[in-house]
Every structure is written in C-alpha cells, then in structure tokens.
Tab-separated table of C-alpha atoms in Angstrom:
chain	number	residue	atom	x	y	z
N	1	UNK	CA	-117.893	28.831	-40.823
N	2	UNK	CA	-119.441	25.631	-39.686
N	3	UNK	CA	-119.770	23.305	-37.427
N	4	UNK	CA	-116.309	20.882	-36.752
N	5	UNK	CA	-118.117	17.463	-37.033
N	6	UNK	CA	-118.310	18.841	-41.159
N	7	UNK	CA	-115.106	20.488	-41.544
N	8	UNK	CA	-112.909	17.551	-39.966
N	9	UNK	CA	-114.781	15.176	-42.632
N	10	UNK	CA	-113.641	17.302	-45.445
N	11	UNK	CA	-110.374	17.681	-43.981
N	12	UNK	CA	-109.840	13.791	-43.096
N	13	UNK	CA	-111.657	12.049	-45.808
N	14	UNK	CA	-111.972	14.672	-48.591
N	15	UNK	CA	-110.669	14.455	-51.882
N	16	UNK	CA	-107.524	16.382	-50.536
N	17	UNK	CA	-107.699	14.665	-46.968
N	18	UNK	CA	-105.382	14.224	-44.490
N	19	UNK	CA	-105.976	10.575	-44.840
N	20	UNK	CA	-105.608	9.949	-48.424
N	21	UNK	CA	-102.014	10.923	-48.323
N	22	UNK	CA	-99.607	8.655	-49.528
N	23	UNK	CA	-97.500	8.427	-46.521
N	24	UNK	CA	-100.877	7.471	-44.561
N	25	UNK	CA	-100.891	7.763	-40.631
N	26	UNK	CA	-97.577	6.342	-39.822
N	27	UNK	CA	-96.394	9.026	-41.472
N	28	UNK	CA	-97.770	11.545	-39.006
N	29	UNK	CA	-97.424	9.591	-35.361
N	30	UNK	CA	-96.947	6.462	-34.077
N	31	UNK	CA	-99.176	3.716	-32.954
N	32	UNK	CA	-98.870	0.477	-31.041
N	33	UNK	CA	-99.028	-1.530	-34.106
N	34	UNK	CA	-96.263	0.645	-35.467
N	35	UNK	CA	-94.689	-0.081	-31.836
N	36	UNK	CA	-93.984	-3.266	-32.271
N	37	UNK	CA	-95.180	-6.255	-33.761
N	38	UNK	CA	-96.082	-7.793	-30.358
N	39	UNK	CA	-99.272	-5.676	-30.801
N	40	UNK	CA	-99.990	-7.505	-33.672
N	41	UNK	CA	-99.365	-10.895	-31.887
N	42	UNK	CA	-101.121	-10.167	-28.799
N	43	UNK	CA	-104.351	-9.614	-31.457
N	44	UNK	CA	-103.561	-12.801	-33.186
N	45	UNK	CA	-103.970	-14.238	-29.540
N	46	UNK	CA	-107.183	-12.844	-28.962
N	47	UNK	CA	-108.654	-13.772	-32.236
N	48	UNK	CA	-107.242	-17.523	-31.165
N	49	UNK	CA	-109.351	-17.314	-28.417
N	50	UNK	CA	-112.376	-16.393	-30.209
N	51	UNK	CA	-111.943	-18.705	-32.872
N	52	UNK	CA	-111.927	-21.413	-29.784
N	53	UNK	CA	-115.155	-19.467	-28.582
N	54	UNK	CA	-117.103	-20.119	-31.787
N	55	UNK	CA	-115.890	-23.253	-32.265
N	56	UNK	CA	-113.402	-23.165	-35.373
N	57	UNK	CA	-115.659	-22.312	-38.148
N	58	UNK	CA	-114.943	-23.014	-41.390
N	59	UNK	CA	-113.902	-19.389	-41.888
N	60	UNK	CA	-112.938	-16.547	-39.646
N	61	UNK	CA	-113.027	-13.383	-40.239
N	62	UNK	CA	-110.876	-10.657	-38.844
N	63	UNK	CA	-111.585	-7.430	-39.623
N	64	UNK	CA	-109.212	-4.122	-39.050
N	65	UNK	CA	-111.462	-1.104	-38.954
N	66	UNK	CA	-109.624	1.896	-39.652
N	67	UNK	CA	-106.625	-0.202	-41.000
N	68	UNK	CA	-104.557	2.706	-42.179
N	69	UNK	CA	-101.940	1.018	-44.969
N	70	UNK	CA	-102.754	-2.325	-43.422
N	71	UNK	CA	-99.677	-3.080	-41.032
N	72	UNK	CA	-101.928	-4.380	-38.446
N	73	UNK	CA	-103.919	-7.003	-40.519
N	74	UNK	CA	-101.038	-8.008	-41.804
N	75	UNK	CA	-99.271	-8.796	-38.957
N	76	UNK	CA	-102.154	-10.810	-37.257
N	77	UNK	CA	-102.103	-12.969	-40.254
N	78	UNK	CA	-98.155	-13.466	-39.695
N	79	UNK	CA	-98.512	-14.050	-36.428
N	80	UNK	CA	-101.396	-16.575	-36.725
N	81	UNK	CA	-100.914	-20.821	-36.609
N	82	UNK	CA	-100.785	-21.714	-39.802
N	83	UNK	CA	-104.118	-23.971	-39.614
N	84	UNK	CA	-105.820	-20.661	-37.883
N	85	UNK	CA	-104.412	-18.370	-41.072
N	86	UNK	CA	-105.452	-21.051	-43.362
N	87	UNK	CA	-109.131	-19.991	-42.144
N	88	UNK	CA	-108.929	-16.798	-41.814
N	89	UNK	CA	-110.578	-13.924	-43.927
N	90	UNK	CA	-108.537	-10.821	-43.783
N	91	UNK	CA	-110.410	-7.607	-43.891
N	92	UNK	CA	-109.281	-4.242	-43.755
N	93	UNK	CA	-111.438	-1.476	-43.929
N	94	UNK	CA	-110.083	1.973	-44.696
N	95	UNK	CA	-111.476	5.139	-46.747
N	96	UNK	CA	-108.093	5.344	-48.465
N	97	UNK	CA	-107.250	3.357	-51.894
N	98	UNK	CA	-105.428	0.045	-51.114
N	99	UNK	CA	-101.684	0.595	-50.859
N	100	UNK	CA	-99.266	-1.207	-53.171
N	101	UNK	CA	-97.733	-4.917	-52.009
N	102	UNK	CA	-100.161	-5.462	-49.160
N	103	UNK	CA	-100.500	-9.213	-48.981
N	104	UNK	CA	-103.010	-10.617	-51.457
N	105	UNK	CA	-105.173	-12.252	-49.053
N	106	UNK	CA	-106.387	-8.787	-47.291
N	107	UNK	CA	-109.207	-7.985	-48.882
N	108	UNK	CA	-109.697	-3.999	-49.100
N	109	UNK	CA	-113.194	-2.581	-48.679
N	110	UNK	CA	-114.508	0.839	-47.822
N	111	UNK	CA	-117.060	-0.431	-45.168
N	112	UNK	CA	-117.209	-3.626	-43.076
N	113	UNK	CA	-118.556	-6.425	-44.726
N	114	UNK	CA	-121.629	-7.942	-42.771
N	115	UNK	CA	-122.942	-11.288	-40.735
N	116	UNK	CA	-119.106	-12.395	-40.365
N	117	UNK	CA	-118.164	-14.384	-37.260
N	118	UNK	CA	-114.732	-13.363	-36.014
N	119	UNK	CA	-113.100	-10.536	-34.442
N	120	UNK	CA	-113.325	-6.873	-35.549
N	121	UNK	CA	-110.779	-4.577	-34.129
N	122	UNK	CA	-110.928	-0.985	-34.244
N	123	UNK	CA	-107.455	0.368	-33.372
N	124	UNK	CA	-107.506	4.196	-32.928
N	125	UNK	CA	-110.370	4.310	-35.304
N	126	UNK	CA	-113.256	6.197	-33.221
N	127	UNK	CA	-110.828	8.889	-31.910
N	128	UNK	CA	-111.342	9.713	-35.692
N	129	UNK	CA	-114.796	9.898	-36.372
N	130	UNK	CA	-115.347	13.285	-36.686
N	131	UNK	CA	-117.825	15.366	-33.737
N	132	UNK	CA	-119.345	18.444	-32.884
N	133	UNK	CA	-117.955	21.188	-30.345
N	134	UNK	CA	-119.224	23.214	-28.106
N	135	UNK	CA	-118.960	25.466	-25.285
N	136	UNK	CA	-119.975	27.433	-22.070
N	137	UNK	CA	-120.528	30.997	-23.030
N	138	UNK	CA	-119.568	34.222	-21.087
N	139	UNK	CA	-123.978	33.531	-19.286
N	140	UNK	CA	-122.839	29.813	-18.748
N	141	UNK	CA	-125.151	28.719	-22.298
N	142	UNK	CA	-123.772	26.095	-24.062
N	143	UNK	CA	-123.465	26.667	-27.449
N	144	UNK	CA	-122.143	25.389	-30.881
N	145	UNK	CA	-118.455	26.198	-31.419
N	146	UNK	CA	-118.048	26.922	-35.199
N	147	UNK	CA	-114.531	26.781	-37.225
N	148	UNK	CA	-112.897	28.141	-40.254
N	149	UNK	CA	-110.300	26.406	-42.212
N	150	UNK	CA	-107.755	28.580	-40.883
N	151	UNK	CA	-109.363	26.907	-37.921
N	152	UNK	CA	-110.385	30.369	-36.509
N	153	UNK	CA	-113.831	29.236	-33.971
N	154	UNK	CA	-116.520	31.078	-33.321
N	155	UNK	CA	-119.631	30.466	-30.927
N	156	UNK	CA	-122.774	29.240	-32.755
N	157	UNK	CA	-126.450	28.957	-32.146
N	158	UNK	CA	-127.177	27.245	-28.143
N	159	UNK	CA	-127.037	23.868	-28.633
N	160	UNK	CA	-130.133	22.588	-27.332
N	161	UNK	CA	-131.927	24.941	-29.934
N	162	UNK	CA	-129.862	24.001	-33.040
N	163	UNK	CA	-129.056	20.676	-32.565
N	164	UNK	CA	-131.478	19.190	-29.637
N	165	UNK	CA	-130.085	15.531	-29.621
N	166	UNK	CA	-126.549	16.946	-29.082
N	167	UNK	CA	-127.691	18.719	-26.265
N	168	UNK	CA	-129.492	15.444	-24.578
N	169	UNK	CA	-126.315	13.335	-25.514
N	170	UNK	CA	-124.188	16.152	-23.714
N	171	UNK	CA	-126.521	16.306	-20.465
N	172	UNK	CA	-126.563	12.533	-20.551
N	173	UNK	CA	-122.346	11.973	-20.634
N	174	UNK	CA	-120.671	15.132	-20.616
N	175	UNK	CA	-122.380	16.805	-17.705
N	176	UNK	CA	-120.687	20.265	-16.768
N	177	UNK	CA	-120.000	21.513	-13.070
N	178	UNK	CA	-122.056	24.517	-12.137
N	179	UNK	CA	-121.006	27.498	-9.751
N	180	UNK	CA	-123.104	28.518	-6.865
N	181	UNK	CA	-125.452	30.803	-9.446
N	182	UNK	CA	-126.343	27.342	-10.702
N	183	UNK	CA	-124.523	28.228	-14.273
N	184	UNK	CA	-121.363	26.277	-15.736
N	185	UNK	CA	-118.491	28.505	-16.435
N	186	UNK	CA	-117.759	30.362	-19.349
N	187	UNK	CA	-115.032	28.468	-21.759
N	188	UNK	CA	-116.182	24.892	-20.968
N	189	UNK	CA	-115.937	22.663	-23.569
N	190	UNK	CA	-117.912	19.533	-24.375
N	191	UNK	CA	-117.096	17.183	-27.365
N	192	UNK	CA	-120.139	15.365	-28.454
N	193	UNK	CA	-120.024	11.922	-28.806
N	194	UNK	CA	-123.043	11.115	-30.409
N	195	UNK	CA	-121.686	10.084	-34.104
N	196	UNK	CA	-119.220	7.346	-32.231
N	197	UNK	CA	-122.150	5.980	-30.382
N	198	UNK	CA	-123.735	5.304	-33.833
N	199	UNK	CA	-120.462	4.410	-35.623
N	200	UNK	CA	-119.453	1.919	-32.858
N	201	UNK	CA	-123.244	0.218	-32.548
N	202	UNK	CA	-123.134	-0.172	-36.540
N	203	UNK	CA	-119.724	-1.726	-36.589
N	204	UNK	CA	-120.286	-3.951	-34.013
N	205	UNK	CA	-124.005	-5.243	-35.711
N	206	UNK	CA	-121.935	-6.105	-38.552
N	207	UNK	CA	-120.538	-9.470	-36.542
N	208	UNK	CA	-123.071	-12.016	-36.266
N	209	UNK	CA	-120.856	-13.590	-33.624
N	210	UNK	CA	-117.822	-13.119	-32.108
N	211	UNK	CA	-115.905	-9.923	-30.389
N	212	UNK	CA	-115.916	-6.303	-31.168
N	213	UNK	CA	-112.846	-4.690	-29.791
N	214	UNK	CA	-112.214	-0.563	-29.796
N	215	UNK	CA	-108.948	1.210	-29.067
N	216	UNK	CA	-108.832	4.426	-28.010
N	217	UNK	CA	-107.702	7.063	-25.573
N	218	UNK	CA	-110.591	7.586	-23.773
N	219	UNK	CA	-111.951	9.249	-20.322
N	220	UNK	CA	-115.306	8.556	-18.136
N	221	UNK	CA	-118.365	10.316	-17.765
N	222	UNK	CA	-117.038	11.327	-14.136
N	223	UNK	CA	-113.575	12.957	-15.393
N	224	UNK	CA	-114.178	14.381	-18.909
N	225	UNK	CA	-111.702	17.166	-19.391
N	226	UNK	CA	-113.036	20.178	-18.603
N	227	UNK	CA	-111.776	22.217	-22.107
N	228	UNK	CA	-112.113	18.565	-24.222
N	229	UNK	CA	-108.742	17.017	-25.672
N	230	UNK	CA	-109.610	18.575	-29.900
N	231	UNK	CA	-106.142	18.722	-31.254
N	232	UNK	CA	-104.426	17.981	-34.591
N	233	UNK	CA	-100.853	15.940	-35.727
N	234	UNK	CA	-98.652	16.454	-37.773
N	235	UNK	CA	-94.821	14.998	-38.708
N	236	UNK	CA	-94.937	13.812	-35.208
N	237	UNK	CA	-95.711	16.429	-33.528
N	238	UNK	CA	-98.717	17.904	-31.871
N	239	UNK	CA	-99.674	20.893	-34.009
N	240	UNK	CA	-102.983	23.239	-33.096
N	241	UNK	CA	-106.494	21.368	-35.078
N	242	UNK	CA	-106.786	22.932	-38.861
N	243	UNK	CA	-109.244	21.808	-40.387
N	244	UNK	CA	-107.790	22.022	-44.135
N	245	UNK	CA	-106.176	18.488	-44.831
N	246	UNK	CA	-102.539	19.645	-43.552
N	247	UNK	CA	-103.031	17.723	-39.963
N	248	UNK	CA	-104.821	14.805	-38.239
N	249	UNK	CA	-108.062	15.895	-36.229
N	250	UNK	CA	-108.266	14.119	-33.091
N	251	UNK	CA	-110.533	13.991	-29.926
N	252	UNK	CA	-110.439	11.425	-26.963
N	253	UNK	CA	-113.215	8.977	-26.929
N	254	UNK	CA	-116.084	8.626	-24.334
N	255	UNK	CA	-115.845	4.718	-24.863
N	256	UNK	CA	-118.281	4.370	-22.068
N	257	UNK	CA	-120.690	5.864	-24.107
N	258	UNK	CA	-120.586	3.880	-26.746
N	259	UNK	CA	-120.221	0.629	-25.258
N	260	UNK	CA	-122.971	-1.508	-25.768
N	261	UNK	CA	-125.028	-3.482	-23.320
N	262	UNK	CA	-122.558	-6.468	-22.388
N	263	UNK	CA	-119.642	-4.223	-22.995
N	264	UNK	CA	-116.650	-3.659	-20.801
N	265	UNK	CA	-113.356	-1.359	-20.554
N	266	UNK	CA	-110.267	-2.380	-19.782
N	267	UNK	CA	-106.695	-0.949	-19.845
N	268	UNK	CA	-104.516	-1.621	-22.052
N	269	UNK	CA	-101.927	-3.047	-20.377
N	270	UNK	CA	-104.277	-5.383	-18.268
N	271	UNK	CA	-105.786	-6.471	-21.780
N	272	UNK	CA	-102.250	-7.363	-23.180
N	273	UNK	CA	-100.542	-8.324	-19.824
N	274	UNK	CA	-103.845	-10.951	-20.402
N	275	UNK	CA	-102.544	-11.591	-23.690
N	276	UNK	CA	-99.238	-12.441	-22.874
N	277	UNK	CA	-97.522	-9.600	-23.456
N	278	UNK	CA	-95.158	-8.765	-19.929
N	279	UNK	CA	-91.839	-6.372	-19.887
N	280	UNK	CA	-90.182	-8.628	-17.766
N	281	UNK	CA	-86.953	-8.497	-18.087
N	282	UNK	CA	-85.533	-12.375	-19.014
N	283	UNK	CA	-82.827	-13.980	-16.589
N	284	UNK	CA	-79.580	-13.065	-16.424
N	285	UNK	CA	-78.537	-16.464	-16.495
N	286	UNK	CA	-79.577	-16.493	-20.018
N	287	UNK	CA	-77.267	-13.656	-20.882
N	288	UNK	CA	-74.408	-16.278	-19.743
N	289	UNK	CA	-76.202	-19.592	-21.940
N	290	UNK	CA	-77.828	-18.141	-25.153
N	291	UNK	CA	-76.327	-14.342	-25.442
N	292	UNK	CA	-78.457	-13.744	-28.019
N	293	UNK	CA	-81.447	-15.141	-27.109
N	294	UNK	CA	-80.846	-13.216	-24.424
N	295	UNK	CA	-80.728	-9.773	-26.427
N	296	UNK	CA	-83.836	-10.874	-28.248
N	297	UNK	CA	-85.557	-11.611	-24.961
N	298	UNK	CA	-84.547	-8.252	-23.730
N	299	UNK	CA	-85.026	-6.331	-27.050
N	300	UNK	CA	-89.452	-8.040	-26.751
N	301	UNK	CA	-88.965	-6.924	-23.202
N	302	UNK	CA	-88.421	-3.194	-24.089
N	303	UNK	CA	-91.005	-3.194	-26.411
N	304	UNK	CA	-93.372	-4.846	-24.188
N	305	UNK	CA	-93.030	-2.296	-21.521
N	306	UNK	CA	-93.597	0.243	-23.673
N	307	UNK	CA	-96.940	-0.916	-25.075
N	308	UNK	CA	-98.143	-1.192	-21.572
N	309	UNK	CA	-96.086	1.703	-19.822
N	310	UNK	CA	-98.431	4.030	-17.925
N	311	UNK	CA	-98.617	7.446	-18.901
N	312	UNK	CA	-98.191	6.171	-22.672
N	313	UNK	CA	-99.470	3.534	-24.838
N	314	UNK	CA	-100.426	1.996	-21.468
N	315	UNK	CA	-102.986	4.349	-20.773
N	316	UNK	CA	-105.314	3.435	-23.926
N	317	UNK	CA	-109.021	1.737	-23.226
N	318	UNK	CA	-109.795	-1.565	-24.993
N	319	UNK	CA	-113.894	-1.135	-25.044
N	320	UNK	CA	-114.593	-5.535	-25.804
N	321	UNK	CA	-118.223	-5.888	-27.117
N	322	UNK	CA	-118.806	-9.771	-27.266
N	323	UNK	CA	-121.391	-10.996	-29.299
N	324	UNK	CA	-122.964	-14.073	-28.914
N	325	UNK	CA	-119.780	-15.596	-26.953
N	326	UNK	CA	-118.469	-15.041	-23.514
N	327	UNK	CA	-116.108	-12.182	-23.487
N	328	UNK	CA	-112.525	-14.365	-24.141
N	329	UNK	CA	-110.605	-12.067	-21.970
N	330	UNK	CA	-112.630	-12.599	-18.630
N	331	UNK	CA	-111.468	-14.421	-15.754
C-alpha cells in the first residue's frame, strides 16, 4: 500500500493512465467547455481584456493548462477577432500525446512554456493534481490514509511524524473541530493541499505578465467537508476512487490556499455573468420578427443558464491571479 498522492499519479498519468486514453476526459464527464461553446467565448472575452491590459503586444499567448484533447483552446481561437487570433500563440498543455486534427496553430507541450504575456487558464486542472489523505483515528490522531489498487485504505504512520509539512499545511487550512476532550473525531478526513499550492505558484510564475485563471470546485478554509470530497468517474457516472487507471481521481480544491498574494475568488457565474454570458431569456417579440433568431437566442439562453445555474456548473470558483496588470474582471 501507499500513500494516494503516488497511486493517483500512476493511475492518471501512468503508462496505462486514466488520462492517456484515447477517448480522453470527455469521454468520462462533462465540462463547461464541453457545455457549450459560450465557455469558450466568454474566455476569448477575458483574454480580450487582457490583451487591452498589456497593451496589444506583438504576440499573446494563451495557454490551456490541463487542455484535455484541446476543445477549449480551440474554441478561444474561434471565438477570437480575427486581428486578436492573428496574435495569438495557442498553447495547450496536457500529459497526453497530441490528438489527431487539432488545429495546426496549437502548439502541444507537456509543461507551460515560460516568460509569456497572456492569459493562462487552468480549467478543472488542479482538482487533478494528485494529494495525500488522511484521517482522524479511533484517539482523534491524524494519520496517513494508505490505498491499494483495489483501492482498499488503510491508516498509516501520524502525519505530523511521517510527513511534517503535511501536517503544518493541514493545521494551517484544513483545521478539524475538536470535542469537549479537546480531540477531533475519529473518521475525519483531511485532503492535503500542499502539491496544488506548489503546482498553482509554478504555473502562474510562468507568465511574465498578464492573468492566471484556475477553475475548480472548491470550498474555504471555514467549510471544508468534514470526510473530504476523494471520489473517482467513470462513463459518466460517479464510481467509488480506484486507483488502477479504470476511473478519474478527483478531490475539490482549497483554491484559497493556493491563491497567491493579489489573488481573488469568484463564482462562476458572477465571473461569466461579467463576461457576458446571461440566461435571459430573449423577447417574445422576436419569436413573432426573426423566428429563428429567436430559437437561436433561446437555444444560447439555455446553455447560458446552465453554465451559471447554482447547484451545477454555477457553483465552480474562478481563483484570477493577475500579474503585473489590474485584475480585468474588477469593477
């Protein structure tokens, strides 16, 4: 057995991953780039506005970090002005090989590329980097959890003896409620954040200027859930975490953790209601004048609403890291 931080890396990004499958991600569940392309717009809008914030440089760079096949990079360049795409450098950054027909002007690394000034966005990338476990137990000690690829766990080592700087990241932002003896609970469970801290900081260091953007389902240091949010995909469905390549291996992100100094969260929907994106239904009246402008108006409508429904894609955090600019989605 070890610890789940190592067996979700084999199982994601091993030679047998979950993530090197041919049908990538969308196969598995769907995101709000596979939503609707108004995601994609909405992030051609914001990399507008930080192209306006730096000034239109010669070249642009927008890089997707975690780009899966590349459906969201290439929609941003779609959706871009033409003198906008014109400048733009496409990145997309994914572990997986580059998938056949993507556009020719996405470039297809392994890593970001460095000193760029654009926008990087991170769409349900983080909730992927792979953590450590652990949990309260039956004397209220907080110890490793430990997994077998059946994904069978097992309690470890405590955690402030085997892994001391998991233990001060968990006291720091993942503090557990105590009983009147003073102890937490037994069963308690506390997802350590500490490798998204470091992924996020290094991700966003790789701009020299511009805007950092991660999307994620996230919770705060005052409302972590109380037996974490560890669970696997698969087909569409949520299936128990495995850690042998058959599933996804997913935990909620403690964005405010790894935001940066500068950094704020917002909503989604208040970050794409920003970026025009609205479910408003149109006006009847247009129903009786352009019929099917008026089904097209309603059709954007639907898919508005459900980017930005509560209780669904709604509910994900945009963490927006500015560097160097003002943040281009303030007041």
């Amino acid at each position: 057995m070890r610890g789940w931080r190592a067996a979700t890396e084999e199982a994601l990004y091993g030679p047998r991953g979950f993530y090197r499958r041919p049908e990538g991600p969308a196969g598995h569940f769907r995101t709000s780039v596979h939503a609707s392309p108004l995601f994609a717009g909405a992030v051609a809008g914001l990399l507008c506005r930080v192209d306006e914030a730096l000034g239109r440089p010669p070249e642009l760079a927008f890089v997707d970090l975690g780009a899966g096949r590349g459906e969201l990079v290439a929609g941003v360049l779609a959706a871009l002005p033409g003198e906008v795409a014109g400048r733009t450098r496409a990145v997309a950054v994914e572990r997986a090989d580059r998938p056949d027909g993507l556009d020719h002007r996405i470039e297809w690394r392994t890593e970001p590329p460095c000193a760029r000034r654009g926008l990087l966005f991170a769409n349900e990338w983080l909730d992927n980097v792979p953590l450590d476990v652990a949990e309260t137990d039956r004397d209220g000690v907080v110890r490793q959890v430990l997994v077998a690829p059946d994904g069978t766990e097992s309690l470890g080592r405590p955690l402030a003896a085997a892994a001391p700087a998991d233990a001060a990241w968990a006291e720091r932002w993942w503090p557990l409620p105590t009983g009147p003896d003073g102890r937490p609970a037994p069963g308690l469970r506390i997802e350590i954040g500490r490798p998204r801290d470091t992924a996020w900081a290094a991700a966003a260091a790789t701009l020299a200027a511009g805007l950092a953007v991660a999307v994620d389902y996230a919770h705060p240091r005052t409302a972590r859930p109380p037996y974490g949010t560890l669970t696997g995909f698969r087909a569409g469905r949520e299936v128990p975490p495995v850690p042998d390549g058959s599933c996804d291996v997913t935990a909620h992100v403690a964005l405010d953790a790894c935001a940066l100094p500068g950094g704020r969260l917002l909503a989604q929907r208040a970050a794409l209601h920003a970026l025009g994106v609205s479910g408003r239904r149109p006006p009847l009246a247009l129903a009786t004048g352009d019929p099917a402008g008026y089904l097209r108006a309603l059709a954007r409508a639907g898919e508005a609403a459900e980017l930005t429904a509560p209780g669904g894609l709604g509910d994900f955090t945009w963490l927006l890291q500015p560097v160097g600019i003002e943040d281009p989605l303030s007041d």
